[in-house]
Amino acid sequence: MSFARATRRLLLAAGRRPLAVFAGTLLLLLLSLVAASRLRFDPDVLRLLPTDNPEVRVFQETLERFGSADVFVVATRIPEGAPLDPYEGFADRVSEGIEATGLFQSVDRRIGDPVSLLAEYLPRATLFLEAEARDRLAERLTDEAIVQRAAELRRLLDTPQAVAWRELLKLDPLGLAEVLLDRIGGARGPLAVDWTSGRYLSRDHRLLLVLGRPVRPPQDIDFNRTLHDAVAATVALEARRWRELSGEEGPPPEVFFGGRYMIGLDDAGLIRRDVIVNVASSLLGVLALFYLAYRRLSLLLLVFAPLACGLAITFGFSALAVGVLASTTAGVAALLVGLGNDFVIVLYGRYLHARQAGASLEQALSAMGGATARGVVVGAVTTAATFYAFLVTDFTGLWQMGLIVGTGILFCLVAVLLLVPAMIAWSEEHHRRRERAPRLHLFAFGVERIAHFAMARPGVVLALAALVSAASLAALPRLRFDDNVEALRPPGNRGILAQQEINRHFGTGFDHMSLVLEAPTLDGVLALSARAAREAERRVAAGVLGGYDAVTQVLPPLEAQRAALGWLAAERASARLDPARIEASVERAFAAEGLRLEPFRPGLELLFRALDPEGPVTRDAILALPEGAALLDRYLRETPRGWTSVVKVYNLPGRPKREVPEAAIDLAAELGPGANLTGINVLSRGLRGEIRRDALVSALLGVALVALLLWADFRELRACGLALLPLALGVLWMIGAMVALDLHMNFMNIFVITMIIGIGVDYGIHVLHRFHEEAGHPEGDVRAAVEETVRGVALAALTTVVGFGSLATSHYPGLVSMGAVAILGTLATALVAIAVVPAWMVWRTGLARP
């Protein structure tokens, strides 16, 4: 049985038994909706990236081990100049309330009591100092410096803030505690806190944080929602009790939430909204265009029903085949609506042409099932094949899109081939019973005039096409690629906005790269960390890096500690660090300022212990200190492979965040195979080559699949080449338009080229099939047939544009860019099929000339 005969029999069978088709479709629709209800969404942008890529794996492991990926942040804004006490009390109550929910492993509102921290850390401080810092310490302990410090201490004690500082000043009368400021203040990564408060309080006293570690990961969206609601309820409860803390009337504190739990929660909501809006806007847009073209409200159902069934079946399939959808899949509905309606338009256009020529219902269905249905099936299969070409990529989001859209196109094709003839036959029978003929009309906004002009003046059209192609080819080198992964994340996410506000108050230390070091043993990784710190310091001094932060700032290398111990021993033997000389100098200076020495004696004892420490600081000694584990966890973790340490590397101030300094790359290379540089900027740079390679491979595979399918259809090399013409010129013109409109390629829209391969070739196939079909009849009217076909192609292209245009409503910039590029590609390929292909056929064959 020939292909054309099979499609005719299928369409005629559906037309003869419409009620059976409707019943079977309804049953399948219900089963699909039940399956689709099990779909879940994964909003994590990192889940879009290749899971087997070593750079992605290192980045994700580093984020999980050393980042704040699993922290829920409760941030309280403090008005400028407001007293801190009530806001600290409010944070304490909120902390206790959310801890009582049972949803958190731990809730942390303090970095430690500053008095206790000084008492524990100050005696070991000198072992952390390098040569320059040791010299500064000695200068602070000269007789002249002690006199100046005594005068400053007197002034501090006379200020209103002395009440809060008194205990600290007793333990550090000579002001040496600042050597610990960066270490204690940065106990939670790069947060620049006011360590004297003992809390996660910004140094400008405008933001106070409570950090909670929930019991489940941020990918569990249902848990995120429960978590958010419980924390919000606790904050609302304490806000109502604000007057108990403040003692006066006034608004309660402003509180906002941050962290990846909030990012995931907002992203999941945006995905669901995007799916709903994309489906609604694309369907409504397509239906509006269909009404303008056919001027029959009843025909809107002819478009809606097959597409709705195809979408429902597709989402049911997605639930079974994938289960969890990435954020990019939010645009699947728009893609399927934009592509699937083409089948309806082309088939109904052929049916309409036959009926207007006087054919009966069965004759029109038979005509629709001939070359037109064959073109629709070939076009659908070629389009599906190009989406299946995405399956070669390791990028999860695009792999899902390829599988779901490719399969969805085939589902929509089957729905159209069964439902369209069934609905037409049912409608015809309905009108026959009412003794009223259906209104048959197709308005395509006058696009047939373009084809008419192209067939009348083929040379002019071909010359214009060559000129546009040359200009687009010249613009090709100016097309830019945007490799910023973070740019794919939607703006307006509350978690992202919270992170930005926290950065403004606590500094920009979050913008760093991570140098991940691995070794089988603890000593090995500490030695590698010390080497990395030395090399990083050398590059900072040379002005090619902005800074670094390593475990050596918490656990100095043994040789450095021994050097410090040797220096301290030598200086104690001399006058510079002689405890007796220092104590006598302090006693004289304090007496001159009217200060008694006895209250400050504990602080002097701590200083003397620091000048004569018991021995080197070890990991066990740090772990025994308050917050010691938190300090080490910032840099050092034991793993199944041994030990891992991280060195945070900072670029020079003012440099773009996306820039990866060559000095950091050289540093990682110099340290050998045990070192890996990672970070969002490093990841973007590394993925750029992979995404281009995958895009090229999928595009070539798509072209190969389309070429094979065209050969199977036409069995003629020249016809295959002509069918590919709209594709080649359309992609070239699309790129020229992108350069003209300053649109950039990115990790997502680069794969639109492969999509256009499937879309663009369809239009040429429809025109060629109708041209050859009509040219094969002795009394055929090629001009009328082509003009009738291009009306369907134009309407199909416009509805595809509407489908892709709905992506403009997406919150995800990547999907918006995909929609914009796809619109350009669709319009370009449709224009080639409408004007250039007829012009070429007329110019080559001489048929249809006036």
Short mmCIF file of C-alpha atoms in Angstrom, two decimals, residues 180-366:
data_model
loop_
_atom_site.label_atom_id
_atom_site.label_comp_id
_atom_site.label_asym_id
_atom_site.label_seq_id
_atom_site.Cartn_x
_atom_site.Cartn_y
_atom_site.Cartn_z
CA LEU A 180 41.13 38.41 64.68
CA LEU A 181 38.53 40.68 63.05
CA ASP A 182 38.53 39.18 59.59
CA ARG A 183 38.66 35.60 60.84
CA ILE A 184 35.87 35.88 63.39
CA GLY A 185 33.84 38.25 61.25
CA GLY A 186 34.04 35.83 58.37
CA ALA A 187 33.09 32.73 60.29
CA ARG A 188 30.26 32.15 57.79
CA GLY A 189 32.11 32.49 54.54
CA PRO A 190 32.70 36.03 53.33
CA LEU A 191 30.11 37.78 55.52
CA ALA A 192 31.63 41.01 56.85
CA VAL A 193 29.93 41.13 60.25
CA ASP A 194 30.37 43.36 63.26
CA TRP A 195 32.07 40.72 65.39
CA THR A 196 31.84 42.83 68.54
CA SER A 197 28.06 42.32 68.54
CA GLY A 198 28.44 38.54 68.61
CA ARG A 199 25.72 38.33 65.92
CA TYR A 200 25.33 38.22 62.16
CA LEU A 201 25.01 42.00 62.14
CA SER A 202 26.29 44.03 59.20
CA ARG A 203 29.02 46.51 60.01
CA ASP A 204 26.71 49.39 59.05
CA HIS A 205 24.17 48.09 61.64
CA ARG A 206 21.38 48.07 59.03
CA LEU A 207 20.80 44.32 58.60
CA LEU A 208 20.59 41.45 61.10
CA LEU A 209 20.53 37.81 59.96
CA VAL A 210 19.27 34.52 61.35
CA LEU A 211 20.59 31.48 59.46
CA GLY A 212 18.67 28.21 59.54
CA ARG A 213 19.62 24.86 58.05
CA PRO A 214 16.39 23.01 57.11
CA VAL A 215 15.96 19.27 57.38
CA ARG A 216 15.29 18.78 53.66
CA PRO A 217 17.07 20.03 50.51
CA PRO A 218 15.88 23.13 48.58
CA GLN A 219 14.83 20.97 45.60
CA ASP A 220 11.80 19.75 47.58
CA ILE A 221 9.38 22.49 46.52
CA ASP A 222 6.46 21.28 48.66
CA PHE A 223 8.74 21.36 51.71
CA ASN A 224 9.94 24.84 50.69
CA ARG A 225 6.37 26.07 50.71
CA THR A 226 5.72 24.54 54.14
CA LEU A 227 9.00 26.02 55.40
CA HIS A 228 8.21 29.49 54.10
CA ASP A 229 4.71 29.49 55.55
CA ALA A 230 5.94 28.33 58.97
CA VAL A 231 8.69 30.96 59.13
CA ALA A 232 6.34 33.68 57.87
CA ALA A 233 3.80 32.75 60.55
CA THR A 234 6.50 32.95 63.26
CA VAL A 235 7.67 36.36 62.03
CA ALA A 236 4.07 37.63 61.92
CA LEU A 237 3.49 36.43 65.49
CA GLU A 238 6.60 38.17 66.83
CA ALA A 239 5.78 41.32 64.82
CA ARG A 240 2.50 41.58 66.75
CA ARG A 241 4.52 41.46 70.00
CA TRP A 242 6.99 44.14 68.83
CA ARG A 243 5.82 46.73 71.33
CA GLU A 244 6.92 44.45 74.18
CA LEU A 245 10.49 44.80 72.92
CA SER A 246 10.53 48.38 71.67
CA GLY A 247 8.48 49.86 74.50
CA GLU A 248 6.81 52.35 72.17
CA GLU A 249 4.35 52.59 69.31
CA GLY A 250 5.68 52.11 65.83
CA PRO A 251 5.77 49.74 62.93
CA PRO A 252 7.34 46.31 63.46
CA PRO A 253 10.66 45.49 61.80
CA GLU A 254 10.80 44.82 58.07
CA VAL A 255 11.76 41.20 57.47
CA PHE A 256 12.60 39.37 54.26
CA PHE A 257 13.70 35.84 53.46
CA GLY A 258 16.61 34.65 51.35
CA GLY A 259 18.68 31.63 50.41
CA ARG A 260 18.19 28.89 47.84
CA TYR A 261 14.97 27.72 49.48
CA MET A 262 13.36 31.04 48.57
CA ILE A 263 14.99 31.03 45.13
CA GLY A 264 13.64 27.54 44.44
CA LEU A 265 10.17 28.37 45.77
CA ASP A 266 9.82 31.48 43.62
CA ASP A 267 11.26 29.77 40.55
CA ALA A 268 8.84 26.84 40.89
CA GLY A 269 5.92 29.25 41.06
CA LEU A 270 7.20 31.08 38.00
CA ILE A 271 7.52 27.81 36.07
CA ARG A 272 3.92 26.86 36.82
CA ARG A 273 2.74 30.34 35.88
CA ASP A 274 4.77 30.25 32.67
CA VAL A 275 3.27 26.90 31.69
CA ILE A 276 -0.29 28.19 32.26
CA VAL A 277 0.30 31.56 30.57
CA ASN A 278 2.16 30.00 27.63
CA VAL A 279 -0.65 27.51 27.01
CA ALA A 280 -3.38 30.14 27.38
CA SER A 281 -1.72 32.94 25.40
CA SER A 282 -0.52 30.71 22.57
CA LEU A 283 -3.88 28.95 22.21
CA LEU A 284 -5.85 32.22 22.35
CA GLY A 285 -3.49 33.86 19.86
CA VAL A 286 -3.73 30.94 17.47
CA LEU A 287 -7.52 30.81 17.77
CA ALA A 288 -7.74 34.56 17.10
CA LEU A 289 -5.64 34.22 13.96
CA PHE A 290 -7.65 31.21 12.86
CA TYR A 291 -10.87 33.19 13.23
CA LEU A 292 -9.46 36.10 11.22
CA ALA A 293 -8.45 33.68 8.49
CA TYR A 294 -11.63 31.56 8.29
CA ARG A 295 -14.29 33.83 9.84
CA ARG A 296 -16.10 30.86 11.46
CA LEU A 297 -16.33 30.53 15.22
CA SER A 298 -17.15 26.85 14.89
CA LEU A 299 -13.78 26.27 13.21
CA LEU A 300 -11.93 27.48 16.30
CA LEU A 301 -12.74 24.10 17.81
CA LEU A 302 -11.03 22.48 14.83
CA VAL A 303 -7.75 24.01 16.00
CA PHE A 304 -8.33 23.86 19.73
CA ALA A 305 -9.41 20.24 20.10
CA PRO A 306 -6.48 18.49 18.32
CA LEU A 307 -3.91 20.80 19.95
CA ALA A 308 -5.43 20.45 23.42
CA CYS A 309 -5.49 16.67 23.06
CA GLY A 310 -1.94 16.61 21.76
CA LEU A 311 -0.74 18.79 24.65
CA ALA A 312 -2.53 16.69 27.27
CA ILE A 313 -1.11 13.46 25.87
CA THR A 314 2.34 15.03 25.70
CA PHE A 315 2.29 16.11 29.35
CA GLY A 316 1.01 12.67 30.34
CA PHE A 317 3.91 11.13 28.43
CA SER A 318 6.29 13.58 30.15
CA ALA A 319 5.11 12.45 33.57
CA LEU A 320 5.84 8.84 32.68
CA ALA A 321 9.08 9.38 30.74
CA VAL A 322 10.71 12.18 32.76
CA GLY A 323 8.67 12.88 35.90
CA VAL A 324 10.50 16.07 36.87
CA LEU A 325 10.63 18.94 34.38
CA ALA A 326 13.44 21.49 34.18
CA SER A 327 12.68 25.21 33.91
CA THR A 328 13.28 25.25 30.14
CA THR A 329 10.38 22.84 29.62
CA ALA A 330 7.96 25.59 30.66
CA GLY A 331 8.00 26.64 26.98
CA VAL A 332 6.99 23.22 25.64
CA ALA A 333 3.31 24.14 25.34
CA ALA A 334 4.08 27.26 23.31
CA LEU A 335 6.34 25.29 20.98
CA LEU A 336 3.76 22.56 20.40
CA VAL A 337 0.94 25.03 19.83
CA GLY A 338 3.09 27.00 17.42
CA LEU A 339 4.13 23.88 15.50
CA GLY A 340 1.05 21.65 15.78
CA ASN A 341 -1.43 24.14 14.39
CA ASP A 342 0.48 24.08 11.09
CA PHE A 343 -0.90 20.61 10.45
CA VAL A 344 -4.49 21.78 10.90
CA ILE A 345 -4.04 24.85 8.72
CA VAL A 346 -2.41 23.07 5.78
CA LEU A 347 -4.86 20.15 5.83
CA TYR A 348 -7.92 22.36 6.17
CA GLY A 349 -6.60 24.68 3.46
CA ARG A 350 -6.42 21.76 1.04
CA TYR A 351 -9.90 20.59 2.05
CA LEU A 352 -11.23 24.10 1.56
CA HIS A 353 -9.67 24.38 -1.92
CA ALA A 354 -11.25 21.07 -2.97
CA ARG A 355 -14.69 22.02 -1.62
CA GLN A 356 -14.56 25.40 -3.34
CA ALA A 357 -13.78 23.53 -6.58
CA GLY A 358 -17.03 21.56 -6.19
CA ALA A 359 -15.76 18.33 -4.60
CA SER A 360 -17.97 16.33 -2.26
CA LEU A 361 -17.10 15.70 1.39
CA GLU A 362 -15.45 12.33 0.68
CA GLN A 363 -13.67 13.69 -2.39
CA ALA A 364 -12.34 16.63 -0.37
CA LEU A 365 -11.18 14.33 2.44
CA SER A 366 -9.52 12.10 -0.15
#
